[in-house]
Coordinates of C-alpha atoms in Angstrom, one line a residue:
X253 CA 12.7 33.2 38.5
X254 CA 9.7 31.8 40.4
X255 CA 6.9 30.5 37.9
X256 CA 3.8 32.6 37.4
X257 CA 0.1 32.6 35.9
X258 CA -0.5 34.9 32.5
X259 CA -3.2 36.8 33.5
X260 CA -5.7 37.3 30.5
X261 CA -9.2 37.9 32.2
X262 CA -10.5 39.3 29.0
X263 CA -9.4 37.2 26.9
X264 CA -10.2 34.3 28.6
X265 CA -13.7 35.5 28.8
X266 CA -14.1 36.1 24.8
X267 CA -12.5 33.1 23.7
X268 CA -15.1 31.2 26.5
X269 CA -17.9 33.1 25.0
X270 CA -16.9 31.8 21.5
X271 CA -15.4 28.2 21.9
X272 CA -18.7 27.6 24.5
X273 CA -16.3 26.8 27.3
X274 CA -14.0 27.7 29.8
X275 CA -11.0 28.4 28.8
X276 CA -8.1 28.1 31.4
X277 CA -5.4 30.3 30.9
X278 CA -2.3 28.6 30.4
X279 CA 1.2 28.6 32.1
X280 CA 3.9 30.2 30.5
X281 CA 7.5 28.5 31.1
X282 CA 10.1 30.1 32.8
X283 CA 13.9 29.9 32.0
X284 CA 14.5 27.0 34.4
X285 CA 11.7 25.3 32.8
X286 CA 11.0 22.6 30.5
X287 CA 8.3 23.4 27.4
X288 CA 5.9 20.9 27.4
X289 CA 2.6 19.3 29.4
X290 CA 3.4 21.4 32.4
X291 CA 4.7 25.1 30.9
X292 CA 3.9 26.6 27.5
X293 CA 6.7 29.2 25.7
X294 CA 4.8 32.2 24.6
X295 CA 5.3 31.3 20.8
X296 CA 3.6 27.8 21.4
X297 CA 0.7 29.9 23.2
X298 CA 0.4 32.3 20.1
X299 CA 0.2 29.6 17.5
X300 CA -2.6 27.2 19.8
X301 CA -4.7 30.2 19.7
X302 CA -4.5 31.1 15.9
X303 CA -5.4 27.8 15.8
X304 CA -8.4 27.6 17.8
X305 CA -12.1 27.0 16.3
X306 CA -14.1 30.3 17.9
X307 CA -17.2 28.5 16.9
X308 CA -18.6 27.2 14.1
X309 CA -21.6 27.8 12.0
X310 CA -24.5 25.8 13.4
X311 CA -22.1 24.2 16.4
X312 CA -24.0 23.5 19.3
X313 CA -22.4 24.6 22.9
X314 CA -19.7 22.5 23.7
X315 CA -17.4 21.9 27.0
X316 CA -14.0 21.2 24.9
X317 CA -11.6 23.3 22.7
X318 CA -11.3 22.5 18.9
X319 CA -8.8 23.8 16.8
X320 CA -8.1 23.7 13.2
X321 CA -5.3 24.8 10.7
X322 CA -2.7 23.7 8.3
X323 CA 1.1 22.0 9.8
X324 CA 3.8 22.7 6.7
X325 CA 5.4 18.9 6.0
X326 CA 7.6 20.1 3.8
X327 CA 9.0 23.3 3.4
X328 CA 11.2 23.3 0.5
X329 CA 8.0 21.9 -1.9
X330 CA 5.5 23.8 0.1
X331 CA 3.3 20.8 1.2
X332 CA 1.0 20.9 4.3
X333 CA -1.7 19.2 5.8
X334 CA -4.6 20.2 7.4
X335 CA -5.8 19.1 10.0
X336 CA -9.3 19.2 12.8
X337 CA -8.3 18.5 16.4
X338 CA -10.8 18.0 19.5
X339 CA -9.9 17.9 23.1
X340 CA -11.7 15.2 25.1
X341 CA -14.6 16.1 26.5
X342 CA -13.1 15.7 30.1
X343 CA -9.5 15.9 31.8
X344 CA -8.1 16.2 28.5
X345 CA -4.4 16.4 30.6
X346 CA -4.7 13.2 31.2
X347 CA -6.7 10.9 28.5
X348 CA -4.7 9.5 25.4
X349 CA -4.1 11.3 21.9
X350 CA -5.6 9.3 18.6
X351 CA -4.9 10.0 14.9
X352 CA -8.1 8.6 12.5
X353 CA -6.8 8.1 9.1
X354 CA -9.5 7.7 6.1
X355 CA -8.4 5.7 3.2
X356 CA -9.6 5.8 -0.8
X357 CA -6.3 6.4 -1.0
X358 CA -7.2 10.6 -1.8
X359 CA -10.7 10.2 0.4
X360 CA -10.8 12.9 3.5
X361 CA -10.7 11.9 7.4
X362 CA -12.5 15.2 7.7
X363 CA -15.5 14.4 5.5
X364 CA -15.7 11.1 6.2
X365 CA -14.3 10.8 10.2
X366 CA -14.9 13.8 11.8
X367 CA -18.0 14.6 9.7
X368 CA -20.0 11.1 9.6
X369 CA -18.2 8.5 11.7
X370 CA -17.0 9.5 15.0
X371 CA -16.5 13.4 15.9
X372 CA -18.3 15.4 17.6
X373 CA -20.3 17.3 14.6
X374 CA -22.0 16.7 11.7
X375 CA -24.0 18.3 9.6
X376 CA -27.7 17.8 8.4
X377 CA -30.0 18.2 5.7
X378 CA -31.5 21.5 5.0
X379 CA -30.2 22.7 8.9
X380 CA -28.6 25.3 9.7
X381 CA -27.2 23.5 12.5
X382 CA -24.6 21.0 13.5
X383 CA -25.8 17.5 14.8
X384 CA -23.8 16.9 18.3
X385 CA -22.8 12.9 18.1
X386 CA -23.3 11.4 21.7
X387 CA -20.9 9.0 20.5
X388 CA -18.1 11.4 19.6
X389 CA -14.6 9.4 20.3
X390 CA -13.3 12.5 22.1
X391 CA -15.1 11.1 25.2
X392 CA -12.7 8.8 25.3
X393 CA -9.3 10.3 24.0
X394 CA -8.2 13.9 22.8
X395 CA -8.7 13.4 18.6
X396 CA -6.7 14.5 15.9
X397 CA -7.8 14.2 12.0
X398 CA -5.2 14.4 8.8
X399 CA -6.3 15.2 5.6
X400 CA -3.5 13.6 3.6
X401 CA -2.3 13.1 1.4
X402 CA -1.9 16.5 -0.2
X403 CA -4.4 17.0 -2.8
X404 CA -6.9 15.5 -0.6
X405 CA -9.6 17.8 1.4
X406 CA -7.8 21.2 2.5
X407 CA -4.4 20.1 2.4
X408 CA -2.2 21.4 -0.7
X409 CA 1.5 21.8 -2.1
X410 CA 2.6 24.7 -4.1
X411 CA 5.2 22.8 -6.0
X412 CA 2.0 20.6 -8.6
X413 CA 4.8 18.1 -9.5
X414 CA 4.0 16.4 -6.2
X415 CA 0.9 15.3 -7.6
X416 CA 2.0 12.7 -10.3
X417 CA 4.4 11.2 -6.7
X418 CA 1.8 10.3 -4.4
X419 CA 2.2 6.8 -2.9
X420 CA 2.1 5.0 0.0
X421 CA 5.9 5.9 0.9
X422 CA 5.4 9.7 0.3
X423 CA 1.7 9.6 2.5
X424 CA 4.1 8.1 5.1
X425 CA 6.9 10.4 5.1
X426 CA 4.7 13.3 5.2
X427 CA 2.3 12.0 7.9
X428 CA 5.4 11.7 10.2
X429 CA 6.7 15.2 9.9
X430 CA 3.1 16.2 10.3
X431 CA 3.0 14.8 13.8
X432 CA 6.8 16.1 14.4
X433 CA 5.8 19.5 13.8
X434 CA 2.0 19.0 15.4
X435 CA 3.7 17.7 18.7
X436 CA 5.9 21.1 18.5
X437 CA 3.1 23.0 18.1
X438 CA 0.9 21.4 20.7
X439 CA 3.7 20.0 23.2
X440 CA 1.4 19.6 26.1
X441 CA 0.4 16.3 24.7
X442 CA 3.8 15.2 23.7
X443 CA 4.2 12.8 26.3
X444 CA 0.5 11.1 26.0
X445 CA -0.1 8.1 25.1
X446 CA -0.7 8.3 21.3
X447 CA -2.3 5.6 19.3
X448 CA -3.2 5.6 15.4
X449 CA -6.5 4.4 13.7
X450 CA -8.7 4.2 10.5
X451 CA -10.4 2.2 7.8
X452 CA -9.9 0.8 4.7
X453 CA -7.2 1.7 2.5
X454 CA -5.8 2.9 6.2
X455 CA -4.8 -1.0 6.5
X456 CA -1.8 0.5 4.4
X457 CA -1.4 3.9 6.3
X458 CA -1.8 3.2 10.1
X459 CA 0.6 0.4 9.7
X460 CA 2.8 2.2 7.7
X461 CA 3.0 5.1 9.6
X462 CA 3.5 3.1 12.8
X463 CA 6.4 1.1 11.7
X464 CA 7.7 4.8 10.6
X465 CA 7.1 6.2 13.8
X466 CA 8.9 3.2 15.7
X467 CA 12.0 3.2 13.5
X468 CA 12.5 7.2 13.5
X469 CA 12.2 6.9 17.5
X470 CA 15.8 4.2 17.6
X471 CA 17.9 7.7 16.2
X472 CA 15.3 10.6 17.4
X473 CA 16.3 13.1 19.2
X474 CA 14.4 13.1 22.5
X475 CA 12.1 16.1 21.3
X476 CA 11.0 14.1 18.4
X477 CA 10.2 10.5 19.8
X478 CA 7.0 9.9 19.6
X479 CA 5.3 8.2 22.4
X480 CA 3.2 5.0 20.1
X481 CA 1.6 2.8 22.2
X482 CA -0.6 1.2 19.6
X483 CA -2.9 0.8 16.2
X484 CA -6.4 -0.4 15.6
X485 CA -7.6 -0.7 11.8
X486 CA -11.7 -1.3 10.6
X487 CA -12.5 -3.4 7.3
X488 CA -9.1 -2.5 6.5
X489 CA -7.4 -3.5 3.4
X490 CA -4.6 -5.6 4.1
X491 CA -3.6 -8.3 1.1
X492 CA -4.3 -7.9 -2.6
X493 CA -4.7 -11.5 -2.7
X494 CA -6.9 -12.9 0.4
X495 CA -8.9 -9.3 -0.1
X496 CA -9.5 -10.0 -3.5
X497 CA -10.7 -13.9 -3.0
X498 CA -12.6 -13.0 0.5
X499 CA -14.7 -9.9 -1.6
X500 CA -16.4 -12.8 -4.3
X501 CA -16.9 -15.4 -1.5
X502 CA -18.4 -13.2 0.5
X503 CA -21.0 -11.2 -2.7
X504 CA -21.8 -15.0 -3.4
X505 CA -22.2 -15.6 0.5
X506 CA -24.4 -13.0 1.1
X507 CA -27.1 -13.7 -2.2
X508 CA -25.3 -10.8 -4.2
X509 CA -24.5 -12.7 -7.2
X510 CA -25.4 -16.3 -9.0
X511 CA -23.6 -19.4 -8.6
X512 CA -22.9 -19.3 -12.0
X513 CA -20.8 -15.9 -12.0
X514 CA -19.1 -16.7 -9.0
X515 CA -17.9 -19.9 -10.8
X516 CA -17.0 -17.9 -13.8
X517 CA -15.1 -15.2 -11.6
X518 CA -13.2 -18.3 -9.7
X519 CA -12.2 -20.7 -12.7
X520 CA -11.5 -16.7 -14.9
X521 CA -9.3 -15.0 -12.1
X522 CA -6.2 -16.1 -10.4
X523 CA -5.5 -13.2 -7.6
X524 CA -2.4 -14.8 -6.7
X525 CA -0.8 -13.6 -9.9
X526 CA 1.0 -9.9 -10.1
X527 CA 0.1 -9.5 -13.9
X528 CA -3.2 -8.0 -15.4
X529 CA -6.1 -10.2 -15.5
X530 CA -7.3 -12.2 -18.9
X531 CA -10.0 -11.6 -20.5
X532 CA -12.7 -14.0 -19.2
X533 CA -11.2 -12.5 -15.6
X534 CA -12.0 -8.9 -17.1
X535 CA -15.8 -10.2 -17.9
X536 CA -17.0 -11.7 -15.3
X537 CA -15.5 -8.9 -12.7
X538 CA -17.6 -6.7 -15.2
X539 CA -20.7 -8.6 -14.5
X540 CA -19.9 -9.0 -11.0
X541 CA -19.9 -5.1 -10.7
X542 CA -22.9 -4.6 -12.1
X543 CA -24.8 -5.4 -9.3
X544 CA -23.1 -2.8 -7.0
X545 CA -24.9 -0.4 -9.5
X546 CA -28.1 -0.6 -7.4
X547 CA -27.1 -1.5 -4.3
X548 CA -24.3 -0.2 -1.8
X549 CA -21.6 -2.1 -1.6
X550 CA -19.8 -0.7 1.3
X551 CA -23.0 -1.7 3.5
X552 CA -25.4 -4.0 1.8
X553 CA -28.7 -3.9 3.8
X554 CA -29.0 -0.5 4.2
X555 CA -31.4 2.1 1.4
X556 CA -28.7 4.3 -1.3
X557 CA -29.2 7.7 -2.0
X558 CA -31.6 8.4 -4.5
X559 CA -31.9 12.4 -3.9
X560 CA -32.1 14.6 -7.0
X561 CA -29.4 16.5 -6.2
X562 CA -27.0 14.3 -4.7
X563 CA -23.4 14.5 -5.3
X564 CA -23.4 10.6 -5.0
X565 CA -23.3 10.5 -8.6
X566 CA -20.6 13.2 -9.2
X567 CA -18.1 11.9 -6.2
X568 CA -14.8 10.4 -8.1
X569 CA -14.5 6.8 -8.0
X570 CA -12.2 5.2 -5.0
X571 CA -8.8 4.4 -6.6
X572 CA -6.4 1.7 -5.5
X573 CA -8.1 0.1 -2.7
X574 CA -6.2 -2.9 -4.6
X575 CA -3.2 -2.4 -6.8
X576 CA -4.2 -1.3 -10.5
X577 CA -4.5 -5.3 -11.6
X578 CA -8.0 -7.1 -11.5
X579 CA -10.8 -5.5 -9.1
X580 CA -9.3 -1.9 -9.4
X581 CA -9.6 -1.7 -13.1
X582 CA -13.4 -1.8 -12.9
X583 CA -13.7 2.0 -12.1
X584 CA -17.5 1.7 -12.2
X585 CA -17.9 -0.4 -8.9
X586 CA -15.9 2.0 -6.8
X587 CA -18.3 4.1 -6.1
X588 CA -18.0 6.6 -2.5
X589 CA -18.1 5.0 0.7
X590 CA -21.5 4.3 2.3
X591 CA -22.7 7.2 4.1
X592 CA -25.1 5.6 7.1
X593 CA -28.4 5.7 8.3
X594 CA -28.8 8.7 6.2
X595 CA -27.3 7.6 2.9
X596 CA -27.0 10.9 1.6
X597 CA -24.9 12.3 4.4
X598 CA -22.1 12.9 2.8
X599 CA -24.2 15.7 0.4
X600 CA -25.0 17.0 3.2
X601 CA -20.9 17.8 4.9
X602 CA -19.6 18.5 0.8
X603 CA -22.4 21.7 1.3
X604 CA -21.2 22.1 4.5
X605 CA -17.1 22.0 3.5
X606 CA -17.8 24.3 0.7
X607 CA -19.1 27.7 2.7
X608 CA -16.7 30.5 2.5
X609 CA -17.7 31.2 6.3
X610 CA -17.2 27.6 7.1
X611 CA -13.5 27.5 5.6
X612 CA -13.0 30.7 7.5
X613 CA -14.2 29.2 11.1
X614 CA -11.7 26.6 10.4
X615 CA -9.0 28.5 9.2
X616 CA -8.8 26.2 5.9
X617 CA -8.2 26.9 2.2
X618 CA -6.2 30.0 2.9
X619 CA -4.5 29.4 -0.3
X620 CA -7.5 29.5 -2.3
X621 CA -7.4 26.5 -3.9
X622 CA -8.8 26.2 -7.6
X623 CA -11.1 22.9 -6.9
X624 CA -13.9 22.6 -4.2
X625 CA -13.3 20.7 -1.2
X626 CA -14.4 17.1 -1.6
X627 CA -14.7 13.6 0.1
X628 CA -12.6 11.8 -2.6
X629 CA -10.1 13.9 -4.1
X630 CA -10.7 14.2 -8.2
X631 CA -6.5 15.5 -8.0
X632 CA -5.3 12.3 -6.5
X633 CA -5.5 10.4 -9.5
X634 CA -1.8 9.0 -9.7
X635 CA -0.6 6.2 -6.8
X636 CA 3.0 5.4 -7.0
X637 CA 3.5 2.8 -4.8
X638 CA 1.7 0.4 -2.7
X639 CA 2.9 -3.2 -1.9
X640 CA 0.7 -6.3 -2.3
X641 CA 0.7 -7.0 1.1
X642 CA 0.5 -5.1 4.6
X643 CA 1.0 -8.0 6.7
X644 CA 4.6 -8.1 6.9
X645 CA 4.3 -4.8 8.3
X646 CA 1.5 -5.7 10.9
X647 CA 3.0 -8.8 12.1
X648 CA 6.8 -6.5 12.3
X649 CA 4.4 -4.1 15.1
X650 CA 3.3 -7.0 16.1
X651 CA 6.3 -8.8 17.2
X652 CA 7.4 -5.2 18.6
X653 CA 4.7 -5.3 21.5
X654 CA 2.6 -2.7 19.9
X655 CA -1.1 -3.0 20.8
X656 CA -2.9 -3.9 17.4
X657 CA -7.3 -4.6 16.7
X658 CA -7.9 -5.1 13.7
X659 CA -12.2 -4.6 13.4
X660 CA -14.8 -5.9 10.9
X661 CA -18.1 -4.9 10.2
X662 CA -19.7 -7.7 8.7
X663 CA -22.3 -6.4 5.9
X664 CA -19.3 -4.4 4.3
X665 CA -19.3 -6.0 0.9
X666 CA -16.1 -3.9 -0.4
X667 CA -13.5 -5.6 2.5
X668 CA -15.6 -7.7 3.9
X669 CA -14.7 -9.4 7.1
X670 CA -14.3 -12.5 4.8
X671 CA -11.3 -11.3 3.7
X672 CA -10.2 -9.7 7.2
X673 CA -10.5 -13.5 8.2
X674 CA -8.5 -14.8 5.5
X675 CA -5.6 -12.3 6.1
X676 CA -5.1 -13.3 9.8
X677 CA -5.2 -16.6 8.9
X678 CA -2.8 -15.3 6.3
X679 CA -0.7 -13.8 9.0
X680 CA -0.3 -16.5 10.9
X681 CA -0.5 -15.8 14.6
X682 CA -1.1 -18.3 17.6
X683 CA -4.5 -18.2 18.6
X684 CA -5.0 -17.9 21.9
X685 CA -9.1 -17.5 22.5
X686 CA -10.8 -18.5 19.2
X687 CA -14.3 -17.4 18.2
X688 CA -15.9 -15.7 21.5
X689 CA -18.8 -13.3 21.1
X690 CA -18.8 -10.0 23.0
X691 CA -22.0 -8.1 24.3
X692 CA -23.5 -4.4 24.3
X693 CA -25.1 -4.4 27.3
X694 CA -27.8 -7.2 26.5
X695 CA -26.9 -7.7 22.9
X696 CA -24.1 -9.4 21.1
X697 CA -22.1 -6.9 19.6
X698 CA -20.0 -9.5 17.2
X699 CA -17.1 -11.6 18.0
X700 CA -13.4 -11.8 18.4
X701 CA -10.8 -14.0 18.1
X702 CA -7.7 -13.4 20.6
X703 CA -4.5 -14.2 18.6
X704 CA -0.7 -13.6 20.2
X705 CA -0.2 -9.8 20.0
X706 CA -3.3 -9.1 17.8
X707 CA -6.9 -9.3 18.9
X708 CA -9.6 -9.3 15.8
X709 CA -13.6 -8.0 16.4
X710 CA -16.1 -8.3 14.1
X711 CA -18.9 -5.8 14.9
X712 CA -22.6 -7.3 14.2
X713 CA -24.8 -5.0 11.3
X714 CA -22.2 -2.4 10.6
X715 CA -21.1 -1.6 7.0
X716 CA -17.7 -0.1 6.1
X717 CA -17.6 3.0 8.5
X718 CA -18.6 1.0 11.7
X719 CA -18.8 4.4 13.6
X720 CA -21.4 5.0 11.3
X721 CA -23.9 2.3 11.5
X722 CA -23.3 0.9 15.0
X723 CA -21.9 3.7 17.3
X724 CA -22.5 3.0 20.6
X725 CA -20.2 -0.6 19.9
X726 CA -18.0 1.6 17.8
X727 CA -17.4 4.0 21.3
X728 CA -17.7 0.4 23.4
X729 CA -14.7 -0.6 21.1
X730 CA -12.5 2.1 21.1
X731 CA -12.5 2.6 24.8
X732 CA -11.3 -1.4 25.8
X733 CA -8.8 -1.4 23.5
X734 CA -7.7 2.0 24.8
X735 CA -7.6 0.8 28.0
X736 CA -6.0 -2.7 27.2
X737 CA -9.1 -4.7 28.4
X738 CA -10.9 -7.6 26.7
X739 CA -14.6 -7.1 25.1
X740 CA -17.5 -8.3 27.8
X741 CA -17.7 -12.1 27.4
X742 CA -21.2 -11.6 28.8
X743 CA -24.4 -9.4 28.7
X744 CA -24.6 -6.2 31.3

């Protein structure tokens, strides 16, 4: 049977009108055809367009499709994820496919990724409208967000048992038959390059879910191997130990606390040991935290919300960015992530999240589910397992040829690039170009250090959500190690 074109004029011409682009129609296989980049099966077409966002409230015109819905993970418990993907802005056929991860563990890569850091919208004080952000990665690569574990954002089980069994090994598993079962829905991008990235507790995910990813593809069947070409992680936790020691050099570094605590918190705290801390530890880590009361940790020069109404206050404390022994006992200091520029952004997408006709545009919360959406799940409150250290797993990738950046932004106080510095050193990796500062156009940018396999960047004045505070080098960033190319050495 010769291969033909669908021809849906009117359709094509509503969904155009709502999506604020062109929508091509697409080519349906035939039965001496293969389904993927160059045919789509009529099922596969059915599902893409349930999935597709026809335009949400407050988004601005737009040249790219997004769509939005949930993938089931597991059918027996009744767990699925949801998830928010964007097509690049431009020949989306033939630019790479990224997965952002958030951390906390239990924080959202909606609310804080797509909504703050790097997608294309985000929402605003009192505005009906959606900000567009110039610096959307989908310029550079077609970009998929996970809300996951479930519990977290949208995503749900029906089977509640699964609560009191999240860990690191479950967020894994479940992340990889997400992307099995994404891939079958959107096979057109099956055979893209596909690269994973996030921040924070992500250190544990993206490399987890990579070394998953590689060892599933030695037995896959061809339809499930997934294409990974790489990973790239930002102020990303990585060892209990070097994480712990790097966080009080750096507060008494940067004039956050005394000399005296941070003798106190050195001679009272061993972070080698895998046992709960003594009491002088438990005290001075108590004093230490006060500070982070009235000032933001997760970005230290920039102003903290102090609106009336903010949810700031109400937003659950981040859990298990270190195992449950000395820093993550002090609930108080763990406080939600810095928002920006605006610190009180993240008000502003929980409003947004919350709209019935929001959740509708996006096809979310179909079940109905008996909490509000939030950035930091308040369900999640249970963390199985996590190990003490990542870095066996990155230096594993490593040693496989997988691409891997690890990033800094260096007025984080929570994982400050002092302890990103102490884990590579940690790792250790042959360095190959040592300290070498890289340029945004005139300015330097930060610095890296070229190791065997791994390349490290620091980014200069950005906090814990780089794409937050410094953008433009966030984009810069993203789009050399996409395309495999060293930082400018030099101003242009």
């Amino acid at each position: 049977m010769a291969s033909r074109l669908v021809s849906v004029p009117v359709l094509v011409l509503v969904l155009s009108l709502m999506v604020g682009t062109l929508v091509s129609p697409r080519k349906l296989c035939t039965d001496d055809e293969e389904e993927g980049s160059s045919c789509l099966n009529s099922g596969v077409l059915s599902r893409q367009r349930a999935d597709i966002v026809r335009g949400l409230p407050g988004q601005p015109p737009v040249k790219f499709r997004h769509y939005s819905g949930y993938v089931t993970v597991n059918e027996t418990r009744g767990r699925a994820l949801f998830y928010w993907f964007f097509e690049a802005t431009r020949h989306p056929s033939r630019k790479p496919l990224l997965l952002w991860l958030n951390g906390g563990p239990g924080c959202s890569s909606i609310g804080y990724g797509a909504s703050e850091e790097l997608g294309p919208f985000f929402p605003q004080k009192d505005q009906p409208n959606l900000k567009f952000n110039r610096y959307s990665w989908n310029k550079a690569a077609n970009l998929l967000f996970l809300e996951s574990p479930v519990g977290v954002g949208f995503s749900y089980t029906n089977t509640s048992s699964d609560i009191g069994e999240l860990g690191d090994t479950v967020t894994a598993r479940d992340s990889y038959n997400f992307l099995v079962n994404w891939f079958k829905r959107f096979p057109q991008y099956k055979s893209h390059d596909f690269y994973i990235a996030g921040e924070s507790y992500a250190g544990h995910y993206v490399p987890q879910l990579a070394e998953l990813i590689y060892e599933e593809n030695k037995n896959a069947p061809k339809k499930d191997v997934i294409n990974l070409k790489g990973l790239m992680i930002g102020n990303a936790l990585l060892d209990d130990e070097t994480d712990q020691k790097g966080m009080i050099d750096y507060a008494w570094d940067h004039a956050v606390i005394s000399d005296g605590l941070y003798e106190r918190v050195k001679k009272g705290c061993d972070f080698r040991q895998d046992q709960r801390p003594s009491k002088e530890c438990s005290n001075a880590l108590d004093e230490y935290f006060e500070v982070y009361k009235i000032i933001d940790m997760y970005s230290l020069y920039t102003p903290t919300c102090v609106s009336n109404d903010s949810s700031a206050r109400n937003l659950p404390a981040l859990r298990g960015l270190f195992r449950p022994l000395f820093v993550s006992q002090h609930q108080g200091g763990w406080r939600r992530m810095a928002a920006g520029y605006d610190p009180c952004a993240s008000d502003y997408t929980s409003k947004y999240m919350n709209r019935p006709d929001v959740q509708k545009a996006l096809h979310a919360n179909v079940t109905k589910i008996s909490y509000p959406w939030s950035h930091c799940s308040s369900v999640v409150s249970f963390w199985g397992d996590a190990p003490a250290s990542i870095l066996p797993t990155l230096r594993k990738l490593v040693e496989a040829g997988l691409r891997t950046w690890v990033f800094s932004g260096d007025t984080d106080g929570r994982i400050p690039v002092t302890s990103t510095r102490y884990s590579l050193k940690k790792l250790g990796l042959k360095i190959v170009q040592d300290w070498t500062p890289w340029y945004s156009k005139l300015q330097v940018g930060g610095w890296t250090v070229e190791y065997e396999g791994l390349t490290f960047v620091t980014v200069r004045g950005a906090g814990h959500e780089v794409p937050t505070f410094k953008p433009s080098e966030a984009l810069q960033l993203l789009v050399h190690f996409l395309d495999n190319k060293k930082l400018p050495t030099l101003p242009f």
